[in-house]
Amino acid sequence: MKRLPLLLLLTLTSATVSAQAFLYLKKLGGKQEVKFFKGEEIRFQLRGDEYFVSGQIEGFGVEAFIVHGTEVSLKDVDRYDIRNKRTSGFDYQTSSAVMLTAGIALPLVDLGNQFIVEGRDRVRLHPSIIITSASLIVGSFIIRWLEPRYFVPGRKKRAIIVAM
């Protein structure tokens, strides 16, 4: 009799817990994966359409997600816009920001070192510092350019609905 309230409490709380479904975009054999949950903004292009559709995910069905009250089948989607989504794997945004910051800071630190630490009256940038700094800045822009913008399901990329 003492365990009845505990058993009743556990039964009632377990009834309110439900599985959380999400759209899972995964590159097979790679580390790239993106997850879209209910309530998140999604932007996608349907097969044969010229323009992208965007909206908030209202829910998930079997092999489909619901946007604007319409069930969109995963098979009907040509590509997903993942520019504003964080992907697992290589972090393009952080790497690009770090390289850009390092490219700008390197010559400033070198000039400060010559002026303050070494006590020189005339400071100048060494050509190797200029080349390294320029390489870091250009590399940061290349990394930003290489960042994936779209996820196109196909042979090596899958879009599935996962319920956990």
Coordinates of C-alpha atoms in Angstrom, one line a residue:
M1 CA 0.0 0.0 0.0
K2 CA 2.9 2.3 0.7
R3 CA 4.2 1.9 -2.9
L4 CA 0.9 2.7 -4.6
P5 CA 1.3 6.5 -4.6
L6 CA 4.9 6.1 -6.0
L7 CA 3.7 3.7 -8.6
L8 CA 0.8 6.0 -9.6
L9 CA 3.1 9.0 -9.8
L10 CA 5.6 7.1 -12.1
T11 CA 2.8 5.9 -14.3
L12 CA 1.3 9.3 -14.7
T13 CA 4.6 11.0 -15.5
S14 CA 5.7 8.3 -18.0
A15 CA 2.4 8.9 -19.9
T16 CA 3.4 12.5 -20.6
V17 CA 6.8 11.7 -21.9
S18 CA 6.8 11.2 -25.7
A19 CA 9.4 10.5 -28.3
Q20 CA 11.0 13.5 -29.9
A21 CA 11.2 13.3 -33.6
F22 CA 13.6 15.2 -35.8
L23 CA 14.8 15.5 -39.4
Y24 CA 18.3 14.0 -39.6
L25 CA 20.5 14.8 -42.6
K26 CA 23.6 12.6 -42.7
K27 CA 26.5 12.1 -45.1
L28 CA 27.3 8.4 -45.3
G29 CA 30.8 7.6 -44.4
G30 CA 31.5 11.2 -43.3
K31 CA 31.0 13.3 -40.2
Q32 CA 28.6 15.8 -41.7
E33 CA 25.2 15.7 -40.0
V34 CA 22.5 18.2 -39.5
K35 CA 19.4 18.0 -37.3
F36 CA 16.1 19.9 -37.6
F37 CA 13.7 19.8 -34.6
K38 CA 10.1 20.7 -34.3
G39 CA 9.7 24.5 -34.1
E40 CA 12.9 25.2 -36.0
E41 CA 13.1 27.2 -39.2
I42 CA 13.8 25.2 -42.3
R43 CA 14.5 26.2 -45.9
F44 CA 14.2 23.7 -48.8
Q45 CA 13.7 23.3 -52.5
L46 CA 11.2 20.9 -53.9
R47 CA 12.0 18.8 -57.0
G48 CA 11.2 20.7 -60.1
D49 CA 10.7 24.1 -58.3
E50 CA 12.9 27.1 -59.0
Y51 CA 12.5 28.7 -55.6
F52 CA 13.1 27.7 -52.0
V53 CA 10.3 27.3 -49.5
S54 CA 10.9 28.3 -45.9
G55 CA 8.8 27.8 -42.8
Q56 CA 8.7 26.5 -39.3
I57 CA 8.6 22.8 -38.8
E58 CA 5.2 22.0 -37.2
G59 CA 5.6 18.3 -36.8
F60 CA 6.8 15.0 -38.4
G61 CA 5.0 12.2 -40.1
V62 CA 6.2 9.0 -41.6
E63 CA 9.0 10.0 -44.0
A64 CA 7.7 13.5 -44.0
F65 CA 7.7 16.8 -42.1
I66 CA 4.9 19.4 -41.8
V67 CA 5.4 23.0 -42.8
H68 CA 2.6 25.6 -43.2
G69 CA 0.1 22.8 -42.5
T70 CA 1.3 20.8 -45.5
E71 CA 3.0 17.4 -45.2
V72 CA 6.2 17.5 -47.3
S73 CA 7.6 14.1 -48.2
L74 CA 11.4 13.6 -47.9
K75 CA 11.4 12.2 -51.4
D76 CA 9.9 15.4 -52.8
V77 CA 12.7 17.6 -51.5
D78 CA 15.6 18.3 -53.9
R79 CA 17.9 20.2 -51.5
Y80 CA 18.0 21.6 -48.0
D81 CA 19.5 25.0 -47.2
I82 CA 22.0 24.4 -44.3
R83 CA 23.9 27.7 -44.4
N84 CA 22.5 28.9 -41.0
K85 CA 22.6 25.5 -39.4
R86 CA 25.4 24.2 -37.3
T87 CA 26.8 20.9 -38.6
S88 CA 28.8 18.4 -36.8
G89 CA 32.3 17.6 -38.1
F90 CA 34.6 20.3 -39.3
D91 CA 33.6 23.7 -37.8
Y92 CA 34.0 26.1 -40.8
Q93 CA 32.8 29.3 -39.1
T94 CA 35.0 29.0 -36.0
S95 CA 38.1 28.0 -38.1
S96 CA 37.5 30.9 -40.5
A97 CA 37.2 33.4 -37.6
V98 CA 40.3 32.1 -35.9
M99 CA 42.4 32.3 -39.0
L100 CA 41.1 35.8 -39.9
T101 CA 41.9 37.0 -36.3
A102 CA 45.3 35.4 -36.4
G103 CA 46.1 37.0 -39.8
I104 CA 45.1 40.5 -38.5
A105 CA 46.8 40.1 -35.1
L106 CA 50.1 38.6 -36.3
P107 CA 51.6 41.9 -37.8
L108 CA 50.2 43.9 -34.9
V109 CA 51.9 41.6 -32.4
D110 CA 55.1 41.6 -34.3
L111 CA 55.1 45.5 -34.5
G112 CA 54.3 45.6 -30.7
N113 CA 57.1 43.2 -30.0
Q114 CA 59.7 45.2 -31.9
F115 CA 58.6 48.5 -30.4
I116 CA 57.9 47.5 -26.7
V117 CA 60.1 44.4 -26.0
E118 CA 63.1 45.1 -28.3
G119 CA 62.8 48.8 -27.8
R120 CA 63.4 49.8 -31.4
D121 CA 62.6 53.3 -32.5
R122 CA 62.0 52.2 -36.1
V123 CA 59.8 49.2 -36.6
R124 CA 59.1 47.4 -39.9
L125 CA 57.3 44.3 -40.9
H126 CA 59.4 41.4 -42.1
P127 CA 58.3 40.0 -45.5
S128 CA 57.7 36.6 -43.9
I129 CA 55.2 38.1 -41.4
I130 CA 53.4 39.8 -44.3
I131 CA 53.2 36.5 -46.3
T132 CA 52.1 34.5 -43.3
S133 CA 49.4 37.1 -42.4
A134 CA 48.1 37.3 -45.9
S135 CA 48.0 33.5 -46.2
L136 CA 46.0 33.3 -43.0
I137 CA 43.5 35.9 -44.2
V138 CA 43.1 34.4 -47.6
G139 CA 42.8 30.9 -46.0
S140 CA 40.0 32.2 -43.8
F141 CA 38.1 33.4 -46.9
I142 CA 38.7 30.1 -48.7
I143 CA 37.4 28.1 -45.7
R144 CA 34.2 30.3 -45.7
W145 CA 33.9 29.7 -49.4
L146 CA 34.2 25.9 -49.0
E147 CA 31.5 25.8 -46.3
P148 CA 28.6 23.6 -47.4
R149 CA 25.5 25.7 -48.3
Y150 CA 23.1 23.0 -49.4
F151 CA 22.5 19.4 -48.5
V152 CA 21.4 17.4 -51.5
P153 CA 20.1 13.9 -50.6
G154 CA 21.4 11.3 -53.0
R155 CA 23.7 8.3 -53.2
K156 CA 25.9 9.3 -50.3
K157 CA 23.6 11.6 -48.4
R158 CA 20.4 10.6 -46.6
A159 CA 17.5 12.5 -45.1
I160 CA 15.5 10.5 -42.6
I161 CA 13.0 11.2 -39.8
V162 CA 14.3 9.9 -36.4
A163 CA 12.0 9.4 -33.4
M164 CA 13.9 9.0 -30.1

